[in-house]
Amino acid sequence: MCGIFAYLNYNVTRERRYILEVLFNGLRRLEYRGYDSAGISIDSSNLNSESLVFRQEGNIESLVKSVYQGVWDEKEDVAATDLNLEESFSVHAGISHTRWATHGEPAPKNSHPQSSGAGNEFLVVHNGIITNYKVLKQTLLRHGFTFESETDTEVIPKLAKFIFDKANEEGDESVTFSQVVLEVIRHLEGAYALTFKSRHYPNELIACKRGSPLLLGVKDLEEEASAGSSFSDAKFPSSNGQPKELFLSSDANALVEHTKKVLVIEDGEVVHIKDGGVSIYKFDQAKNNHGGPLGRPASVQRALSILELEVEQINKGKYEHYMQKEIHEQPESVTTTMRGRLIRGGSCKAKTVLLGGLKDQLKTIRRSRRIVFVGCGTSYNAALAARSIVEELSGIPVTMEIASDLVDRQGPIYREDTAVFVSQSGETADTLLALEYALENGALCVGITNTVGSAIARHTHCGVHINAGCEIGVASTKAYTSQIVVMAMLALAIGGDTLSNQARREAIIDGLFDLPRKVKEVLKLDEEMKDLAKLLIAEQSLLVFGRGYNYATALEGALKVKEVALMHSEGILAGEMKHGPLALVDENLPIVVIATRDSCFSKQQSVIQQLHARKGRLIVMCTEGDAASVSVGGSSRVIEVPHVADCLQPVINIVPLQLLAYHLTVLRGYNVDQPRNLAKSVTTQ
C-alpha cells in the first residue's frame, strides 16, 4: 500500500534542490499507493550530524510545501530549518515515503521515515505490516526506549539502534550496516519492504523485503555517456569509482524516467549500497533464527533486467485524470493483450489461441478435477465474468474463491486442482497468502497478472501476463477488461480443438479480433454517461442488476461507483431480486439493469417488467436496436451498446459504467485518481 523511493548519487555532484526534486517526483509517481501523509530524509551539511527529517500529513504537495518553506511542526513549534538548496554533494543518500495508514491515524508523528530516537541515528521507511511489533515494542520499552508514534514501523529503527549499541558495547566496533539490518530482520514477522539510512554509515543505504515489492534501479552515467553502450549491457554495479545514480522504489513507474536497468529484489534478499557498489545477501529465516553473534552471510550474484516501459505510458497526456486516460486506452490495451496470441488464417485457415506461458502445462490443466479462480475486488469480478466460458469449453467445474476467505477458512485445495490467481499488481497480500496455501497443498498454480516479475508471476508454476500497460488510477479499468480477455483466451486454450465446440470457438475468436473496434464504439457514449451522471449527482444509492455473464458486470460497475464516487452502490444477481432486494424498489431509487442479448435476455425482460410494476426508476443497458424491447412504455432511460459474443459482452458492458463512475466523481468534486481511504496495490492484510 505505501510507496518507498530512495535516491543515492555517487561521484556525481548534485545540488540539494536537485536531490529533493528527484525524491519528490519519485513520491509523485508512487502517490497512488498511499496519499494520507508523506516524509523524506536527506543529509545535513555535516555528515556526522543527524539527518534532516521532514514529515507531513496530507498529500505529496503538502510535504513539498513544508520542506521549501522550512516549516515542520509535529507537536510543538519547531524552529524552522533553513535549507541551503544550492549546497552540492558528490555523494548523498536520501529516502522518502508516501503512506497509506494502517497503524495510527494520518499525522506527522506516524509518517515515515520513522526514527530510532533523538539524533536520528537510524531511519526507516516501510511498506507492509510487522505482525509481532507489540512484542518487540515491550522488549524495547524494558531497555529504556520511548515511542512517539502509533505505528508498527517505529520498532524497526529502535531495534537497529539497540543492536548497534549492543555490538559496540561488546567491543565489535567493526559491525557493518548489513550485519545490523540482517539481525533486525531476524526478529521481524509479517510482510515488509524496508529501506534503512543511518548517520553511523553515511552515504550507504540498505533495502530488504519479504512480501512487499521493492526494486533497485541503476544508472551508470559513464556507460550512458559512451556511444557504444546499450541497454543490453546491463552490468551489475560495482565499487569501481564510476559516477552513478542508484534508486530504490516500490514500483517501476518511479524508475523509468531515470533508468531502465533494474533489479527486482526478491523475498529474503538484503541489498547493501555502498561506495557506488551493490552487494546482495540472502537471508534465510529458518537458518538464522538463533541468538548467536552477528553473522556475515555470503553475497549472491544477480543480473539486472531491462524495463519494458516508456515514460509516455505513465503520463496523463491529453487527459485530465489517469482514470479517464485508462478508460479511453482500452481499445489499445485489449489489442496489446491479444497481440501474438490469437491465430487466424494460415495454410489450414485455423483459428486458435497460443498462450506461451501455459503451453507446457495445458495437459495437466485439462486433467484437473476442478479449476479454482482466486482473487480480490476487481480481479475476482473479472474471473467471475470468465467462469461460465471456462466451464463451457473445458468441461471442468470452476469454483470462485475470494482470496482472504479461502485463507481464513482453510478451504480444501487438492493436488488435482488447478488454482488460478488473478491480480493486477501481482503483489496483492491476500492473494499471495492464498497462493502459498495452494502451493502447500500441491495444486498446480497459474498466475494472471499485469506486472512482469511480480511475486505472483515468480511463485506460480505458469501464467499469463495481461499486458494491459501501466495502470495508475486506483480504480482498475483497463486491467479488468484485459483480465477478462486473457481468461477467455485461457478457456479457448484449455478447451482444445474438439469438433463439438469448433463453431463456438471460432465465433469467440472472431469476436476477440473485433473487440477493440467495439470498445472504441462504446466509448462514444462518454457524453451520454456524463449527462446521466448529472441526473444522479445528488443520489445516495444505486442498484445494479445483472445475470449470467453480466452478474460480474453488475458487481464491477457497482464497485467502481462506490470506489471513486463515494456513493453506496450494490451489484445484485437479478435472479435473487425477489428474495429481498425488491423491497428497496420505489420511484426514487435509481436502478441499472443490464439486459444485453444473451441466453438470459428474456429473464432480464421479466425483471424489468417487475421493477416497472413497482414504479422503479430504471436505467437499462441493452444491445443496439433493443430499446423498444426493454423500455416498458418508454419510461426507462436506455443505454445501447454494441453486440459481441456473449462471453465477451462484459468487456463492452462495463465501459459505460466506468464512464458513469468517472463523471459522477468529477461532478461531485472528489479526487477520481486517489479515492478516499484506498490505495492501488493492497500489499497488507
XYZ file of C-alpha atoms in Angstrom:
685
model
C 0.000 0.000 0.000
C 2.686 2.551 0.901
C 5.308 3.857 -1.517
C 9.072 3.834 -0.935
C 11.528 5.850 -3.001
C 15.235 6.370 -2.334
C 17.976 8.093 -4.326
C 21.757 7.838 -3.941
C 24.151 9.791 -6.167
C 27.739 8.559 -6.179
C 30.717 10.508 -7.576
C 28.359 12.848 -9.382
C 27.760 16.307 -7.950
C 24.106 17.171 -7.276
C 22.652 20.209 -5.570
C 20.279 19.710 -2.669
C 17.479 21.213 -4.770
C 18.029 18.551 -7.449
C 18.112 15.759 -4.845
C 14.851 16.969 -3.307
C 13.141 17.150 -6.683
C 14.208 13.590 -7.552
C 12.755 12.369 -4.249
C 9.553 14.410 -4.608
C 8.985 13.278 -8.194
C 9.549 9.681 -7.152
C 6.859 10.069 -4.499
C 4.503 11.687 -7.009
C 4.839 8.612 -9.216
C 4.033 6.406 -6.215
C 1.272 8.507 -4.684
C -1.426 6.098 -5.916
C -0.048 3.626 -3.357
C -0.996 5.906 -0.445
C -1.615 9.594 -0.014
C -2.622 10.420 3.560
C 0.873 11.506 4.681
C 4.451 11.603 3.408
C 8.028 12.203 4.520
C 11.663 12.379 3.454
C 15.119 12.285 4.983
C 18.180 13.969 3.480
C 21.697 14.668 4.724
C 22.585 17.805 6.614
C 25.710 19.774 5.705
C 27.776 17.759 8.188
C 27.628 14.027 7.511
C 28.335 13.221 11.159
C 25.385 15.248 12.399
C 21.845 13.952 12.386
C 19.938 13.578 9.134
C 17.207 16.069 8.325
C 13.724 14.573 8.521
C 10.539 16.151 7.181
C 7.127 14.562 7.693
C 3.745 15.959 6.826
C 0.114 14.931 6.935
C -1.668 15.145 3.586
C -0.532 14.570 0.022
C 2.914 14.956 -1.517
C 2.430 18.628 -2.298
C 1.842 19.310 1.407
C 5.252 17.783 2.110
C 6.908 19.746 -0.704
C 5.461 22.978 0.633
C 6.605 22.256 4.179
C 10.167 21.476 3.072
C 10.621 24.503 0.847
C 9.058 26.828 3.392
C 11.341 25.361 6.037
C 8.409 24.688 8.345
C 7.860 21.409 10.107
C 5.692 21.375 13.190
C 4.935 17.978 14.653
C 3.526 18.603 18.145
C 5.050 21.918 19.119
C 6.546 24.919 17.419
C 9.847 23.757 15.977
C 12.448 26.204 14.758
C 12.413 26.489 11.000
C 15.148 24.627 9.155
C 16.911 26.897 6.696
C 17.872 24.653 3.807
C 20.669 25.722 1.514
C 19.170 24.416 -1.719
C 22.328 25.234 -3.706
C 24.626 23.166 -1.477
C 26.299 20.406 -3.526
C 27.010 16.772 -2.652
C 29.208 14.406 -4.649
C 27.727 11.531 -2.630
C 24.335 11.690 -0.937
C 21.679 9.218 0.194
C 18.048 10.291 0.578
C 14.947 8.261 1.405
C 11.255 9.095 1.104
C 7.845 7.572 1.702
C 4.170 8.113 0.945
C 1.809 6.472 3.412
C -1.467 4.613 3.482
C -2.290 4.455 7.188
C -2.620 1.061 8.885
C -1.323 1.685 12.412
C -2.076 5.166 13.683
C -4.037 7.970 12.064
C -2.561 10.169 9.329
C -0.314 12.565 11.270
C 3.324 13.716 11.111
C 4.309 11.553 14.092
C 3.002 8.434 12.305
C 4.532 9.304 8.946
C 7.781 7.829 7.704
C 10.747 7.885 7.928
C 10.443 6.519 11.458
C 13.418 7.231 13.711
C 15.447 5.413 16.345
C 15.065 8.480 18.560
C 16.989 11.674 19.307
C 19.742 12.219 16.776
C 18.046 10.115 14.049
C 20.816 7.513 14.248
C 18.747 5.038 12.241
C 15.870 5.907 9.916
C 13.473 3.506 8.185
C 10.754 3.698 5.558
C 8.419 0.710 5.452
C 5.687 -0.801 3.297
C 3.794 -3.664 4.926
C 2.803 -4.758 8.424
C 5.007 -6.091 11.241
C 2.750 -8.595 12.998
C 4.921 -9.050 16.119
C 5.607 -5.346 16.716
C 3.837 -5.337 20.101
C 6.205 -7.976 21.494
C 9.240 -6.127 20.118
C 7.921 -2.840 21.486
C 7.567 -4.262 25.000
C 11.130 -5.572 24.853
C 12.493 -2.212 23.718
C 10.480 -0.357 26.375
C 12.143 -2.534 29.028
C 15.511 -1.431 27.653
C 14.655 2.225 28.089
C 13.405 3.177 24.633
C 10.490 5.585 24.333
C 7.992 5.618 21.477
C 6.403 8.667 19.885
C 4.240 7.132 17.146
C 1.379 4.638 16.998
C 2.990 2.737 14.124
C 4.283 -0.804 13.895
C 7.287 0.587 11.978
C 8.900 2.501 14.846
C 10.170 -0.703 16.450
C 12.469 -1.279 13.435
C 14.847 1.708 13.701
C 14.844 1.394 17.503
C 15.717 -2.282 17.225
C 18.536 -1.337 14.815
C 19.918 1.147 17.350
C 19.645 -1.426 20.140
C 21.589 -3.995 18.079
C 24.198 -1.435 17.004
C 24.730 -0.158 20.556
C 24.951 -3.689 21.947
C 27.585 -4.679 19.356
C 29.660 -1.621 20.217
C 29.331 -2.302 23.953
C 30.687 -5.790 23.311
C 33.673 -4.297 21.516
C 32.597 -5.064 17.962
C 33.149 -1.597 16.540
C 33.544 -3.025 13.028
C 29.923 -4.155 12.808
C 28.665 -3.372 9.316
C 25.373 -1.823 8.298
C 24.285 -5.053 6.607
C 25.024 -7.071 9.753
C 22.838 -4.746 11.816
C 19.975 -4.981 9.331
C 20.256 -8.763 9.000
C 19.959 -9.039 12.772
C 16.952 -6.701 12.743
C 15.004 -8.694 10.160
C 15.777 -11.908 12.050
C 13.363 -10.581 14.687
C 10.635 -9.343 12.334
C 7.476 -11.221 11.456
C 4.968 -10.157 8.828
C 5.278 -8.539 5.415
C 7.622 -5.694 4.657
C 9.736 -3.767 2.221
C 12.273 -1.660 4.121
C 14.903 0.928 3.334
C 17.406 1.931 6.049
C 19.559 5.053 6.393
C 21.979 5.732 9.250
C 24.378 8.506 10.259
C 26.710 5.783 11.536
C 27.004 4.600 7.922
C 26.986 7.793 5.836
C 26.277 7.509 2.112
C 25.006 3.961 2.487
C 21.511 2.537 2.038
C 20.127 -0.894 2.768
C 16.939 -2.364 1.330
C 15.247 -5.666 2.113
C 11.867 -7.231 1.564
C 9.519 -10.042 2.422
C 6.154 -9.991 0.640
C 6.026 -6.320 -0.343
C 7.528 -5.148 -3.668
C 10.830 -3.300 -3.993
C 13.084 -2.615 -6.983
C 16.628 -1.312 -7.414
C 17.328 0.987 -10.370
C 20.857 1.598 -11.662
C 22.006 4.496 -13.829
C 25.692 4.306 -14.718
C 26.447 7.799 -16.003
C 29.792 6.931 -17.581
C 28.334 3.980 -19.507
C 25.398 6.031 -20.741
C 27.752 8.789 -21.903
C 29.746 6.363 -24.047
C 28.487 5.956 -27.597
C 28.738 2.195 -27.639
C 26.595 1.452 -24.589
C 23.207 -0.163 -24.874
C 20.534 -1.405 -22.547
C 21.652 -4.959 -23.215
C 24.907 -4.148 -21.388
C 23.119 -4.308 -18.044
C 26.099 -4.974 -15.784
C 25.657 -5.133 -12.056
C 27.084 -2.049 -10.298
C 30.440 -2.497 -8.580
C 32.584 -0.231 -6.403
C 34.685 0.946 -9.346
C 34.513 4.665 -8.623
C 32.487 5.394 -11.742
C 29.772 8.052 -11.340
C 26.350 6.535 -10.991
C 22.902 7.075 -9.551
C 21.054 4.345 -7.669
C 17.356 4.257 -6.891
C 15.050 2.152 -4.740
C 11.345 2.127 -5.486
C 8.143 0.247 -4.706
C 7.195 0.384 -8.384
C 8.861 0.647 -11.768
C 6.735 3.732 -12.533
C 9.073 5.875 -10.447
C 12.231 4.458 -12.041
C 11.569 4.555 -15.774
C 12.251 8.297 -16.163
C 15.721 7.737 -14.678
C 16.780 4.297 -15.903
C 15.514 1.078 -17.413
C 18.146 -1.084 -15.716
C 16.536 -2.659 -12.669
C 16.780 -5.475 -10.199
C 13.548 -6.889 -8.775
C 14.564 -7.584 -5.182
C 13.364 -10.998 -4.058
C 11.998 -12.087 -0.704
C 14.755 -12.639 1.832
C 17.307 -10.516 -0.001
C 19.205 -7.678 1.667
C 20.626 -5.132 -0.784
C 23.525 -3.025 0.537
C 24.509 0.080 -1.461
C 27.986 1.332 -0.517
C 30.751 3.185 -2.398
C 28.734 3.035 -5.599
C 28.571 -0.755 -5.499
C 25.754 -3.125 -4.605
C 26.060 -6.278 -2.506
C 23.181 -8.719 -2.104
C 22.851 -11.072 0.838
C 20.311 -13.859 1.122
C 18.574 -14.109 4.468
C 17.008 -17.420 5.448
C 14.628 -17.039 8.411
C 14.769 -20.712 9.331
C 18.571 -20.976 9.249
C 19.139 -17.668 11.008
C 16.621 -17.988 13.840
C 19.209 -18.137 16.602
C 20.655 -15.778 19.129
C 24.338 -16.033 18.271
C 26.770 -13.290 17.219
C 26.064 -11.121 14.213
C 26.738 -13.209 11.135
C 28.010 -12.394 7.659
C 26.049 -14.398 5.081
C 27.648 -14.912 1.718
C 26.694 -12.470 -1.008
C 24.777 -13.700 -4.037
C 25.026 -12.702 -7.697
C 22.011 -11.306 -9.573
C 21.607 -9.899 -13.065
C 19.895 -6.646 -13.914
C 16.873 -6.723 -16.197
C 15.534 -4.111 -18.604
C 12.187 -2.405 -18.053
C 9.768 -2.622 -20.962
C 8.081 0.627 -20.022
C 8.104 4.088 -21.548
C 7.742 7.424 -19.757
C 4.781 8.280 -22.007
C 2.838 5.373 -20.508
C 2.892 6.935 -17.039
C 1.890 10.450 -18.084
C -1.696 11.706 -18.404
C -1.189 13.042 -21.913
C -4.255 14.943 -23.124
C -6.472 13.668 -20.294
C -7.326 15.371 -17.011
C -7.100 12.216 -14.895
C -5.409 8.832 -15.058
C -8.737 7.005 -14.719
C -10.123 8.889 -17.713
C -6.979 8.098 -19.723
C -7.068 4.432 -18.801
C -10.761 4.058 -19.698
C -10.090 5.530 -23.144
C -6.950 3.407 -23.624
C -8.961 0.186 -23.583
C -9.144 -0.321 -27.375
C -5.329 -0.301 -27.377
C -4.907 -2.275 -24.142
C -7.123 -5.185 -25.257
C -5.277 -5.194 -28.597
C -1.952 -5.457 -26.772
C -3.343 -8.205 -24.550
C -4.214 -10.309 -27.606
C -1.167 -9.467 -29.731
C 0.671 -12.614 -30.851
C -1.767 -14.860 -29.022
C -4.648 -15.111 -31.497
C -4.074 -17.048 -34.707
C -6.491 -16.790 -37.607
C -5.734 -17.943 -41.121
C -2.626 -19.726 -42.303
C -2.467 -22.732 -44.599
C -5.357 -24.553 -42.958
C -7.363 -21.409 -42.136
C -7.192 -22.421 -38.483
C -8.458 -20.181 -35.705
C -6.695 -20.836 -32.457
C -5.033 -19.346 -29.368
C -1.403 -19.584 -28.320
C -0.544 -18.788 -24.696
C 3.181 -19.425 -24.413
C 3.233 -19.217 -20.623
C 0.782 -22.128 -20.348
C 1.638 -24.454 -23.212
C 3.776 -26.827 -21.107
C 1.008 -27.215 -18.511
C -2.118 -27.417 -20.696
C -2.338 -31.199 -20.493
C -2.128 -31.050 -16.699
C -4.807 -28.353 -16.543
C -7.114 -30.420 -18.774
C -6.772 -33.360 -16.374
C -7.699 -31.221 -13.357
C -10.562 -32.243 -11.116
C -11.608 -28.596 -10.935
C -10.346 -25.098 -11.646
C -10.329 -22.642 -8.743
C -10.238 -18.916 -9.517
C -8.778 -16.847 -6.672
C -8.790 -13.057 -6.499
C -9.872 -9.913 -4.664
C -12.056 -6.989 -5.711
C -11.923 -6.191 -9.424
C -9.739 -9.219 -10.179
C -12.308 -11.501 -8.561
C -15.044 -9.889 -10.662
C -13.026 -10.431 -13.847
C -12.616 -14.110 -13.020
C -16.338 -14.375 -12.290
C -17.083 -12.900 -15.729
C -14.972 -15.651 -17.316
C -16.168 -18.570 -15.198
C -19.002 -19.671 -17.489
C -16.940 -19.788 -20.689
C -14.118 -21.685 -18.951
C -16.632 -24.267 -17.720
C -18.339 -24.476 -21.107
C -15.233 -25.001 -23.220
C -13.164 -27.071 -20.785
C -15.891 -29.217 -19.250
C -14.134 -28.766 -15.898
C -16.047 -27.469 -12.850
C -14.958 -23.961 -11.889
C -15.225 -22.579 -8.364
C -14.700 -18.992 -7.217
C -12.742 -18.002 -4.130
C -12.188 -14.605 -2.547
C -8.552 -14.896 -1.507
C -8.931 -13.738 2.099
C -11.900 -16.052 2.694
C -10.067 -19.073 1.270
C -7.194 -18.485 3.686
C -9.453 -17.694 6.658
C -11.429 -20.904 6.427
C -8.568 -23.040 5.030
C -10.865 -24.264 2.261
C -9.993 -27.570 0.618
C -7.447 -27.378 -2.206
C -6.300 -30.670 -3.733
C -3.348 -31.874 -5.769
C -5.720 -32.498 -8.674
C -6.860 -28.858 -8.693
C -5.649 -26.031 -10.888
C -5.717 -22.787 -8.924
C -5.708 -19.589 -10.995
C -4.559 -16.468 -9.132
C -5.728 -13.190 -10.643
C -4.111 -9.915 -9.551
C -3.388 -6.684 -11.419
C -0.275 -5.890 -9.382
C 0.823 -9.448 -8.733
C 1.591 -8.347 -5.166
C -1.870 -8.484 -3.519
C -1.226 -9.705 0.030
C -4.350 -11.864 0.446
C -3.869 -13.448 -2.975
C -0.216 -14.192 -2.163
C -1.241 -15.909 1.076
C -3.808 -17.953 -0.839
C -1.107 -18.854 -3.380
C 1.214 -20.000 -0.600
C -1.625 -22.122 0.814
C -2.384 -23.694 -2.590
C 1.297 -24.475 -3.188
C 1.493 -26.181 0.206
C -1.469 -28.328 -0.823
C 0.143 -29.371 -4.091
C -2.180 -27.685 -6.582
C -0.984 -26.528 -9.988
C -0.842 -22.741 -9.626
C -1.415 -20.376 -12.546
C -0.851 -16.614 -12.334
C -2.669 -13.911 -14.288
C -1.079 -10.521 -13.586
C -0.240 -7.221 -15.232
C 3.228 -6.993 -13.691
C 6.239 -8.852 -15.048
C 8.477 -10.053 -12.234
C 5.797 -9.672 -9.550
C 5.568 -12.088 -6.630
C 2.646 -13.994 -8.173
C 4.428 -14.176 -11.540
C 7.526 -15.589 -9.837
C 5.903 -18.067 -7.484
C 3.242 -19.684 -9.688
C 4.085 -22.687 -11.867
C 2.982 -20.938 -15.038
C 0.872 -17.995 -16.104
C -0.138 -15.251 -18.487
C 0.709 -11.554 -18.367
C -2.265 -9.464 -19.412
C -0.038 -6.755 -20.956
C -2.605 -4.020 -20.319
C 0.073 -1.400 -19.801
C 0.724 0.744 -16.768
C -2.400 1.470 -14.699
C -2.020 4.315 -12.189
C -5.599 5.261 -11.306
C -6.535 3.496 -8.068
C -9.808 2.207 -9.544
C -8.885 -0.501 -12.056
C -10.384 -0.125 -15.536
C -8.263 -1.364 -18.428
C -6.698 -4.142 -16.341
C -10.210 -5.500 -15.684
C -11.136 -5.749 -19.357
C -7.744 -7.234 -20.259
C -8.117 -9.827 -17.493
C -11.445 -10.942 -18.983
C -9.866 -11.173 -22.443
C -6.979 -13.271 -21.102
C -9.331 -15.626 -19.279
C -11.479 -16.016 -22.407
C -8.295 -17.000 -24.253
C -7.444 -19.315 -21.355
C -10.822 -21.027 -21.864
C -10.085 -21.418 -25.577
C -6.623 -22.844 -24.870
C -7.872 -25.354 -22.301
C -10.861 -26.352 -24.447
C -8.703 -27.506 -27.316
C -9.837 -28.022 -30.911
C -12.653 -30.516 -30.445
C -15.175 -30.672 -33.284
C -18.111 -30.340 -30.909
C -17.225 -26.781 -29.954
C -15.438 -25.676 -33.136
C -18.129 -23.230 -34.280
C -18.380 -21.723 -30.803
C -14.600 -21.335 -30.553
C -14.345 -19.680 -33.957
C -17.150 -17.257 -33.132
C -15.353 -16.231 -29.934
C -12.023 -15.800 -31.741
C -13.709 -13.669 -34.393
C -15.289 -11.674 -31.566
C -11.889 -11.171 -29.951
C -10.417 -9.847 -33.190
C -13.299 -7.389 -33.482
C -13.331 -6.428 -29.804
C -11.041 -3.335 -29.956
C -13.313 -1.781 -32.602
C -16.387 -2.456 -30.469
C -14.730 -0.954 -27.377
C -13.871 2.148 -29.381
C -17.507 2.321 -30.463
C -18.897 2.082 -26.927
C -16.542 4.845 -25.755
C -18.648 7.206 -27.874
C -21.186 7.050 -25.030
C -18.904 9.313 -22.960
C -21.100 12.427 -23.208
C -24.260 10.394 -22.680
C -22.804 8.976 -19.458
C -21.816 12.471 -18.352
C -25.419 13.612 -18.831
C -26.646 10.612 -16.830
C -24.131 11.419 -14.078
C -25.598 14.928 -13.825
C -29.017 13.365 -13.118
C -27.552 11.074 -10.441
C -25.202 13.552 -8.785
C -27.326 14.034 -5.664
C -28.326 10.389 -5.220
C -27.217 8.433 -2.176
C -27.594 4.913 -3.539
C -27.592 2.907 -6.766
C -28.548 -0.705 -7.503
C -27.153 -2.657 -10.472
C -28.882 -5.895 -11.561
C -27.064 -8.398 -13.757
C -27.347 -12.053 -14.674
C -25.257 -14.751 -16.324
C -22.058 -13.289 -17.745
C -23.172 -9.860 -16.591
C -23.570 -10.607 -12.907
C -19.854 -9.776 -12.794
C -20.583 -6.559 -14.714
C -23.148 -5.580 -12.056
C -20.640 -6.219 -9.267
C -17.815 -4.379 -11.013
C -19.977 -1.433 -12.081
C -21.258 -1.006 -8.527
C -17.714 -1.329 -7.186
C -16.481 1.447 -9.477
C -19.248 3.802 -8.321
C -18.622 3.170 -4.626
C -14.813 3.302 -5.023
C -14.494 6.690 -6.665
C -17.872 8.481 -6.467
C -18.258 7.520 -2.777
C -21.900 6.599 -3.415
C -23.436 3.482 -1.924
C -23.950 1.054 -4.794
C -24.705 -2.631 -4.873
C -24.374 -5.210 -7.619
C -27.135 -7.816 -7.345
C -27.748 -11.112 -9.122
C -31.064 -10.490 -10.863
C -32.269 -13.998 -10.039
C -32.166 -13.009 -6.354
C -34.304 -9.894 -6.841
C -37.462 -11.391 -5.356
C -35.538 -12.768 -2.362
C -35.141 -9.431 -0.608
C -33.785 -6.656 -2.850
C -37.246 -5.959 -4.334
C -38.200 -4.372 -1.004
C -35.837 -1.465 -1.779
C -37.554 -0.524 -5.027
C -39.512 2.736 -5.207
C -39.870 5.685 -7.578
C -36.765 7.431 -6.177
C -34.042 4.766 -6.114
C -32.063 4.626 -9.415
C -31.652 1.061 -10.696
C -29.406 -0.076 -13.545
C -30.496 -3.294 -15.269
C -28.059 -4.966 -17.671
C -30.161 -6.658 -20.359
C -27.940 -7.237 -23.396
C -28.664 -10.118 -25.795
C -27.634 -13.492 -24.414
C -29.321 -16.613 -23.035
C -30.613 -14.611 -20.037
C -32.222 -11.821 -22.095
C -35.840 -12.975 -21.697
C -35.351 -13.344 -17.945
C -33.995 -9.807 -17.735
C -37.022 -8.573 -19.661
C -39.142 -10.148 -16.927
C -37.047 -8.405 -14.249
C -37.615 -5.068 -15.985
C -41.360 -5.687 -16.072
C -41.449 -6.451 -12.347
C -39.375 -3.407 -11.428
C -41.546 -1.202 -13.637
C -44.683 -2.558 -11.963
C -43.291 -1.267 -8.669
C -42.543 2.148 -10.191
C -38.812 1.535 -10.270
C -36.610 4.312 -11.653
C -34.909 2.266 -14.364
C -31.746 2.742 -16.391
C -31.497 -0.185 -18.820
C -28.383 -1.238 -20.721
C -29.317 -3.167 -23.843
C -27.937 -4.245 -27.205
C -28.200 -1.732 -30.034
C -31.697 -1.923 -31.560
C -33.329 -3.445 -28.475
C -34.501 -0.213 -26.833
C -38.180 -0.878 -27.585
C -37.904 -4.402 -26.127
C -36.581 -3.260 -22.754
C -38.246 0.096 -22.128
C -41.757 -0.557 -20.842
C -43.954 2.225 -22.115
C -40.861 4.259 -22.956
C -40.410 5.138 -19.284
C -36.867 3.805 -18.840
C -33.629 5.551 -19.719
C -31.827 3.284 -22.194
C -28.090 2.831 -22.842
C -27.481 0.972 -26.107
C -24.182 -0.875 -26.546
C -22.652 -2.874 -29.430
C -23.262 -6.615 -29.579
C -20.399 -9.125 -29.288
C -20.152 -12.815 -28.353
C -21.893 -13.359 -25.013
C -18.688 -14.262 -23.115
C -17.055 -11.023 -24.323
C -20.074 -8.807 -23.678
C -18.880 -7.937 -20.125
C -15.872 -6.164 -21.716
C -18.265 -3.896 -23.624
C -20.886 -3.506 -20.900
C -18.500 -2.336 -18.186
C -17.244 0.654 -20.195
C -20.406 2.830 -19.811
C -20.407 2.075 -16.074
C -16.733 3.060 -15.813
C -17.554 6.324 -17.588
C -20.552 6.880 -15.309
C -18.418 6.355 -12.188
C -15.748 8.696 -13.546
C -18.146 11.542 -14.363
C -20.065 11.128 -11.103
C -16.826 11.508 -9.183
C -15.662 14.584 -11.057
C -19.083 16.257 -10.817
C -19.255 15.546 -7.089
C -15.836 17.167 -6.624
C -13.899 14.112 -5.430
C -10.389 13.006 -6.389
C -11.003 10.356 -9.038
C -7.424 9.022 -9.104
C -6.978 8.916 -5.331
C -10.296 7.904 -3.745
C -10.731 8.258 -0.001
C -9.107 5.582 2.184
C -7.979 3.467 -0.775
C -4.653 2.723 -2.438
C -3.682 0.864 -5.596
C -1.660 -2.182 -4.529
C -3.094 -3.880 -1.462
C 0.114 -5.331 -0.055
C -1.180 -5.563 3.533
C -3.793 -7.866 5.014
